[in-house]
């Protein structure tokens, strides 16, 4: 009888020990201050992609990043590498919290992405313009953090709660870089990567991107939760040097499927002016603000390679640029499609900030600092002898007259602060003799 009590006591003791060591492990790991995801560029498609670790450590999935994307979706295959995947039931609390489109079912054998009575979301591929209603589910993530000095990778974390995403039909991959199997949305939705991660880790709701300029081996960063943003040999924290402008709410959704009355969840700003070598480009100012129908304004997009401008703005920019280039004795040559202004590379000197060409400055609303684009972000080499102005004509009636594309965002730190509703833009890292890929976070 006494031995039996002892046995129970021992078990209880072991259980308490186990509880202690378990809670110890949980509490001694400090809360991260900033989470880190990589960005690579696929040079064949000009797509930028990140890598997310799903369900078990080292189960890496590459996904094209999309500032306008509402959630993460990827081809889950037969789902054998997602052992802890669980579908979200339609009508559940989690389902009501996402932009859902009712219930979806599936008549094929059950696997992640093929379940009945599942909360449906609209997964969109902007390259193929394909839109699929698919079930949403959840599984764990593994995430790296940034050390508090901003100079090294800190601890790795298991997501406190499962991460919501959707398993795509492989048809939805059309047009995506062959290095990837899906897309990860960074829009202002409850399901985007930064919203889920900042909520789970109780971090300020902000994220920043630093997009690399070349090849899959060069790495840029997505930071979630804020700075420091350190890019040696430049020794200052770039988070303290951002030029900010308000993020503007577009009252009409720009998503391919939405509920009447929803505002857009993409990132819009107002710009005051565009100038070339300090000379202001004449722009119809009514195009620069957003009207009640949601037309007008400027947005940022990682899925178009080059900034697209409404025809009258495009023509005025090209005209001003050609004149300023002529003053700098830069020789114009025949245009190479799809670009409208091309120059002889031999007539262009190079500098730390790329080809030495007229500066293009964008005046940001509410700020005296311009967003300055140097040659590295305004000129693209189409062959050995010719460089072209890396802006495109968007036609005469685009819904958004100015869409700033990926090439123009490379090697800047761009912070989307959803707490104070501000966009922060650094000076070109090239100006500071560094690049996104010179971050020690790799
Ligand atoms: C699932 O797919 C993986 C690789 O894609 C394969 O190795 C595995 O055998 C498949 N499992 C089943 C049950 O079909
Ligand atoms: C979904 O329900 C239908 C009809 O009841 C059934 O035929 C099918 O096997 C179910 N699918 C899955 C994946 O459970
Ligand atoms: C992907 O690979 C296939 C086959 O190698 C090729 O035909 C296709 O053009 C590639 N797609 C992209 C987007 O690079
Ligand atoms: C300026 O743009 C607005 C909106 O597209 C248009 O209605 C108006 O006619 C344009 N004005 C001029 C002078 O082109
Ligand atoms: C982001 O979404 C939240 C919640 O819907 C909204 O309150 C906020 O105004 C949005 N911010 C921006 C900049 O779109
Ligand atoms: C820029 O950085 C490189 C090393 O990355 C260094 O060799 C060079 O001297 C620096 N140039 C300037 C102008 O600071």
XYZ file of N, CA, C and O and ligand atoms in Angstrom, residues 106-110 114-116, ligand 2:
46
model
N -15.174 19.168 -51.639
C -14.268 18.517 -52.587
C -14.669 17.063 -52.745
O -14.945 16.370 -51.757
N -14.716 16.595 -53.996
C -15.158 15.221 -54.256
C -14.018 14.243 -54.437
O -14.237 13.074 -54.697
N -12.778 14.714 -54.340
C -11.620 13.838 -54.520
C -11.191 13.322 -53.150
O -11.735 13.736 -52.129
N -10.196 12.418 -53.114
C -9.739 11.927 -51.803
C -9.275 13.082 -50.911
O -8.655 14.035 -51.387
N -9.565 12.939 -49.644
C -9.262 13.981 -48.686
C -7.745 14.216 -48.567
O -6.961 13.273 -48.493
N -8.298 19.671 -49.994
C -9.467 18.928 -50.480
C -10.229 18.376 -49.284
O -9.998 17.245 -48.840
N -11.095 19.216 -48.718
C -11.901 18.823 -47.556
C -13.297 19.405 -47.745
O -13.476 20.360 -48.504
N -14.255 18.823 -47.067
C -15.634 19.328 -47.153
C -15.898 20.365 -46.074
O -15.167 20.450 -45.102
C -17.381 15.404 -49.426
O -18.731 15.065 -49.364
C -19.158 14.321 -50.510
C -20.682 14.136 -50.429
O -21.070 13.754 -49.137
C -18.430 12.991 -50.527
O -18.788 12.263 -51.667
C -16.936 13.279 -50.580
O -16.186 12.077 -50.500
C -16.501 14.177 -49.438
N -15.114 14.592 -49.682
C -14.158 14.539 -48.757
C -12.795 15.014 -49.181
O -14.329 14.143 -47.618
